[in-house]
C-alpha positions as YAML, in Angstrom:
chain: A
units: angstrom
residues:
- id: 1
  name: MET
  ca: [73.58, 56.62, 54.51]
- id: 2
  name: ARG
  ca: [70.96, 59.33, 56.49]
- id: 3
  name: HIS
  ca: [71.71, 62.14, 58.56]
- id: 4
  name: VAL
  ca: [69.50, 63.68, 61.31]
- id: 5
  name: GLU
  ca: [71.01, 66.10, 63.64]
- id: 6
  name: LEU
  ca: [68.94, 68.45, 66.04]
- id: 7
  name: ASP
  ca: [70.59, 71.52, 68.36]
- id: 8
  name: ALA
  ca: [68.35, 73.24, 71.14]
- id: 9
  name: VAL
  ca: [68.98, 75.65, 74.59]
- id: 10
  name: VAL
  ca: [68.11, 74.32, 77.44]
- id: 11
  name: ARG
  ca: [67.11, 77.58, 79.52]
- id: 12
  name: SER
  ca: [68.28, 78.15, 83.08]
- id: 13
  name: GLU
  ca: [69.58, 74.37, 83.87]
- id: 14
  name: LYS
  ca: [72.58, 72.62, 84.77]
- id: 15
  name: ALA
  ca: [73.81, 69.75, 82.70]
- id: 16
  name: GLY
  ca: [73.71, 67.07, 84.33]
- id: 17
  name: HIS
  ca: [70.24, 67.77, 85.44]
- id: 18
  name: VAL
  ca: [69.70, 67.23, 81.39]
- id: 19
  name: PHE
  ca: [71.62, 64.44, 81.43]
- id: 20
  name: GLU
  ca: [69.89, 62.13, 83.50]
- id: 21
  name: ASN
  ca: [66.53, 63.62, 82.15]
- id: 22
  name: VAL
  ca: [67.24, 62.93, 78.45]
- id: 23
  name: ILE
  ca: [68.07, 59.06, 79.08]
- id: 24
  name: ALA
  ca: [64.87, 58.71, 80.47]
- id: 25
  name: TRP
  ca: [63.86, 56.95, 78.07]
- id: 26
  name: GLU
  ca: [60.57, 55.30, 79.47]
- id: 27
  name: ARG
  ca: [59.26, 59.02, 79.53]
- id: 28
  name: TYR
  ca: [59.23, 59.42, 75.92]
- id: 29
  name: PRO
  ca: [56.08, 57.78, 75.21]
- id: 30
  name: GLY
  ca: [54.33, 60.61, 77.47]
- id: 31
  name: LEU
  ca: [56.03, 62.94, 75.22]
- id: 32
  name: ALA
  ca: [56.31, 62.04, 72.05]
- id: 33
  name: PRO
  ca: [53.29, 61.58, 69.79]
- id: 34
  name: HIS
  ca: [55.64, 59.31, 67.40]
- id: 35
  name: VAL
  ca: [56.52, 57.02, 70.30]
- id: 36
  name: ARG
  ca: [54.53, 54.43, 70.82]
- id: 37
  name: ALA
  ca: [57.03, 52.29, 73.18]
- id: 38
  name: ALA
  ca: [60.15, 52.57, 74.83]
- id: 39
  name: THR
  ca: [61.33, 49.97, 76.89]
- id: 40
  name: VAL
  ca: [64.53, 50.20, 79.52]
- id: 41
  name: HIS
  ca: [66.68, 47.14, 79.77]
- id: 42
  name: ALA
  ca: [69.58, 49.00, 81.60]
- id: 43
  name: THR
  ca: [70.38, 51.79, 82.40]
- id: 44
  name: LEU
  ca: [72.41, 53.98, 85.03]
- id: 45
  name: PRO
  ca: [74.21, 53.65, 87.26]
- id: 46
  name: SER
  ca: [75.87, 51.13, 84.68]
- id: 47
  name: ALA
  ca: [78.29, 52.57, 82.35]
- id: 48
  name: THR
  ca: [75.95, 50.97, 79.27]
- id: 49
  name: GLY
  ca: [72.15, 50.98, 78.87]
- id: 50
  name: SER
  ca: [70.07, 49.29, 76.97]
- id: 51
  name: SER
  ca: [66.58, 50.15, 75.95]
- id: 52
  name: SER
  ca: [63.61, 48.92, 72.71]
- id: 53
  name: TRP
  ca: [61.78, 51.60, 71.36]
- id: 54
  name: GLU
  ca: [58.58, 51.57, 68.70]
- id: 55
  name: LEU
  ca: [58.00, 54.74, 66.54]
- id: 56
  name: HIS
  ca: [55.11, 55.16, 64.39]
- id: 57
  name: PHE
  ca: [55.69, 55.27, 60.76]
- id: 58
  name: ARG
  ca: [54.18, 55.53, 57.97]
- id: 59
  name: SER
  ca: [51.23, 52.81, 58.40]
- id: 60
  name: GLY
  ca: [53.07, 50.72, 60.88]
- id: 61
  name: LEU
  ca: [55.88, 50.70, 63.27]
- id: 62
  name: LEU
  ca: [59.38, 51.48, 63.29]
- id: 63
  name: ARG
  ca: [60.95, 49.54, 66.19]
- id: 64
  name: TRP
  ca: [64.79, 48.68, 67.08]
- id: 65
  name: THR
  ca: [66.29, 47.43, 70.32]
- id: 66
  name: GLU
  ca: [69.50, 49.70, 70.82]
- id: 67
  name: ASP
  ca: [73.23, 49.75, 73.59]
- id: 68
  name: GLU
  ca: [73.87, 52.89, 74.36]
- id: 69
  name: ARG
  ca: [77.06, 53.85, 76.54]
- id: 70
  name: PHE
  ca: [76.54, 56.30, 79.05]
- id: 71
  name: LEU
  ca: [80.13, 59.05, 79.15]
- id: 72
  name: PRO
  ca: [78.48, 61.60, 82.20]
- id: 73
  name: GLU
  ca: [81.60, 63.28, 82.39]
- id: 74
  name: LEU
  ca: [81.66, 64.03, 79.05]
- id: 75
  name: GLY
  ca: [78.37, 65.11, 78.86]
- id: 76
  name: GLU
  ca: [77.48, 62.50, 75.91]
- id: 77
  name: ILE
  ca: [75.66, 59.42, 75.19]
- id: 78
  name: HIS
  ca: [76.51, 56.73, 72.51]
- id: 79
  name: PHE
  ca: [73.76, 54.20, 70.92]
- id: 80
  name: GLU
  ca: [73.62, 51.65, 68.36]
- id: 81
  name: GLN
  ca: [71.09, 49.59, 67.21]
- id: 82
  name: THR
  ca: [71.67, 45.57, 67.85]
- id: 83
  name: ASP
  ca: [68.47, 45.03, 66.44]
- id: 84
  name: GLY
  ca: [65.84, 46.34, 64.31]
- id: 85
  name: ASP
  ca: [64.18, 47.23, 61.34]
- id: 86
  name: PHE
  ca: [67.05, 50.01, 60.84]
- id: 87
  name: ASP
  ca: [70.17, 48.03, 58.96]
- id: 88
  name: SER
  ca: [72.10, 50.64, 60.44]
- id: 89
  name: PHE
  ca: [71.24, 53.34, 63.49]
- id: 90
  name: ALA
  ca: [74.08, 54.80, 65.06]
- id: 91
  name: GLY
  ca: [75.15, 58.35, 66.90]
- id: 92
  name: ARG
  ca: [74.99, 60.20, 70.09]
- id: 93
  name: TRP
  ca: [73.76, 63.01, 72.21]
- id: 94
  name: ARG
  ca: [76.31, 65.82, 73.29]
- id: 95
  name: ILE
  ca: [74.77, 68.16, 76.51]
- id: 96
  name: THR
  ca: [77.35, 70.41, 78.04]
- id: 97
  name: GLN
  ca: [77.01, 73.75, 79.94]
- id: 98
  name: SER
  ca: [77.16, 77.36, 78.76]
- id: 99
  name: GLY
  ca: [76.65, 79.93, 81.73]
- id: 100
  name: ASP
  ca: [73.26, 79.39, 83.02]
- id: 101
  name: ASP
  ca: [72.02, 77.46, 79.83]
- id: 102
  name: VAL
  ca: [72.64, 73.74, 78.32]
- id: 103
  name: LEU
  ca: [73.85, 73.00, 74.64]
- id: 104
  name: VAL
  ca: [72.13, 69.78, 73.58]
- id: 105
  name: ARG
  ca: [73.29, 67.97, 70.45]
- id: 106
  name: PHE
  ca: [71.71, 64.86, 69.04]
- id: 107
  name: ASP
  ca: [73.43, 63.33, 66.09]
- id: 108
  name: ALA
  ca: [72.19, 60.09, 64.31]
- id: 109
  name: ASP
  ca: [73.46, 58.16, 60.88]
- id: 110
  name: PHE
  ca: [71.31, 55.36, 59.64]
- id: 111
  name: ASP
  ca: [70.57, 53.37, 56.82]
- id: 112
  name: PHE
  ca: [67.62, 51.11, 56.11]
- id: 113
  name: GLY
  ca: [69.79, 49.08, 53.98]
- id: 114
  name: ILE
  ca: [67.15, 49.35, 51.26]
- id: 115
  name: PRO
  ca: [68.31, 51.79, 47.97]
- id: 116
  name: SER
  ca: [65.63, 51.52, 46.31]
- id: 117
  name: LEU
  ca: [63.04, 52.85, 48.41]
- id: 118
  name: GLU
  ca: [65.94, 55.20, 50.42]
- id: 119
  name: GLY
  ca: [63.74, 58.27, 48.55]
- id: 120
  name: ILE
  ca: [60.43, 57.55, 49.89]
- id: 121
  name: LEU
  ca: [61.82, 56.04, 53.66]
- id: 122
  name: ASP
  ca: [64.86, 57.78, 54.45]
- id: 123
  name: PRO
  ca: [63.29, 61.55, 54.52]
- id: 124
  name: ILE
  ca: [60.21, 60.41, 56.78]
- id: 125
  name: ALA
  ca: [62.50, 58.73, 59.36]
- id: 126
  name: GLU
  ca: [64.66, 61.59, 59.55]
- id: 127
  name: ARG
  ca: [61.34, 63.90, 60.39]
- id: 128
  name: VAL
  ca: [60.03, 60.97, 62.55]
- id: 129
  name: ILE
  ca: [63.39, 61.60, 64.57]
- id: 130
  name: ARG
  ca: [63.81, 64.82, 64.87]
- id: 131
  name: GLU
  ca: [60.48, 65.61, 65.89]
- id: 132
  name: THR
  ca: [60.97, 63.05, 68.77]
- id: 133
  name: VAL
  ca: [63.53, 64.17, 69.75]
- id: 134
  name: ALA
  ca: [62.12, 67.71, 69.57]
- id: 135
  name: TRP
  ca: [59.04, 66.83, 71.66]
- id: 136
  name: ALA
  ca: [61.07, 65.10, 74.46]
- id: 137
  name: LEU
  ca: [63.06, 68.01, 74.72]
- id: 138
  name: THR
  ca: [60.46, 70.49, 74.78]
- id: 139
  name: GLY
  ca: [58.63, 68.56, 77.13]
- id: 140
  name: LEU
  ca: [60.71, 67.62, 80.08]
- id: 141
  name: PHE
  ca: [62.39, 70.80, 80.25]
- id: 142
  name: ALA
  ca: [59.96, 74.18, 79.27]
- id: 143
  name: GLY
  ca: [62.74, 76.06, 78.70]
- id: 144
  name: THR
  ca: [64.19, 75.03, 75.57]
- id: 145
  name: GLU
  ca: [64.16, 76.35, 72.21]
- id: 146
  name: ILE
  ca: [65.22, 74.14, 69.28]
- id: 147
  name: ARG
  ca: [67.75, 76.27, 67.16]
- id: 148
  name: GLY
  ca: [68.79, 76.34, 63.26]
- id: 149
  name: ASP
  ca: [67.46, 75.50, 59.95]
- id: 150
  name: HIS
  ca: [66.80, 71.79, 60.92]
- id: 151
  name: ALA
  ca: [64.42, 72.65, 63.86]
- id: 152
  name: PRO
  ca: [61.26, 71.30, 63.01]
- id: 153
  name: GLY
  ca: [58.30, 73.11, 61.25]
- id: 154
  name: ALA
  ca: [60.45, 76.24, 60.48]
- id: 155
  name: PRO
  ca: [63.80, 77.87, 59.43]
- id: 156
  name: GLY
  ca: [65.86, 79.51, 62.12]
- id: 157
  name: THR
  ca: [65.12, 79.16, 65.57]
- id: 158
  name: ALA
  ca: [61.97, 77.53, 66.47]
- id: 159
  name: VAL
  ca: [59.71, 75.84, 69.47]
- id: 160
  name: VAL
  ca: [60.16, 77.21, 72.68]
- id: 161
  name: GLY
  ca: [58.84, 76.72, 75.77]
- id: 162
  name: GLY
  ca: [56.77, 73.27, 75.22]
- id: 163
  name: ALA
  ca: [55.53, 74.70, 72.05]
- id: 164
  name: THR
  ca: [54.27, 71.92, 69.23]
- id: 165
  name: PRO
  ca: [57.31, 70.93, 67.26]
...
């Protein structure tokens, strides 16, 4: 099982506004070059949602459909693949107010279920997923910093204000 995480700070925003924009999955193809398609089947105001995804991956596409659980009062979005190319794929977004800023944490675990290829496929999928989240956040909010040594491209703080991840 491979773990992907990403921490970001969205400057001068409200957590509720960030939450509503993060779950606008249909916008992701215009924000993140890895995303070929994101189709929303159900979303707010329902407490649960569903979406289908296609990401450019190696020389093909990585596809899956997921169910989402929206917990706006906790600032959380939980998701889990129901069908697709992963053997398992699940995680959550956590969105919390911190003074004038909003902290965003993305965590996901995935497994292709092919042990002989995990050394090849897993690092590529991890990078594509992390970069997709970074592109989306910086595209949605100009005042975004991607933090930590797991930021795309470099250790430390990276990607500020719509810069390329």
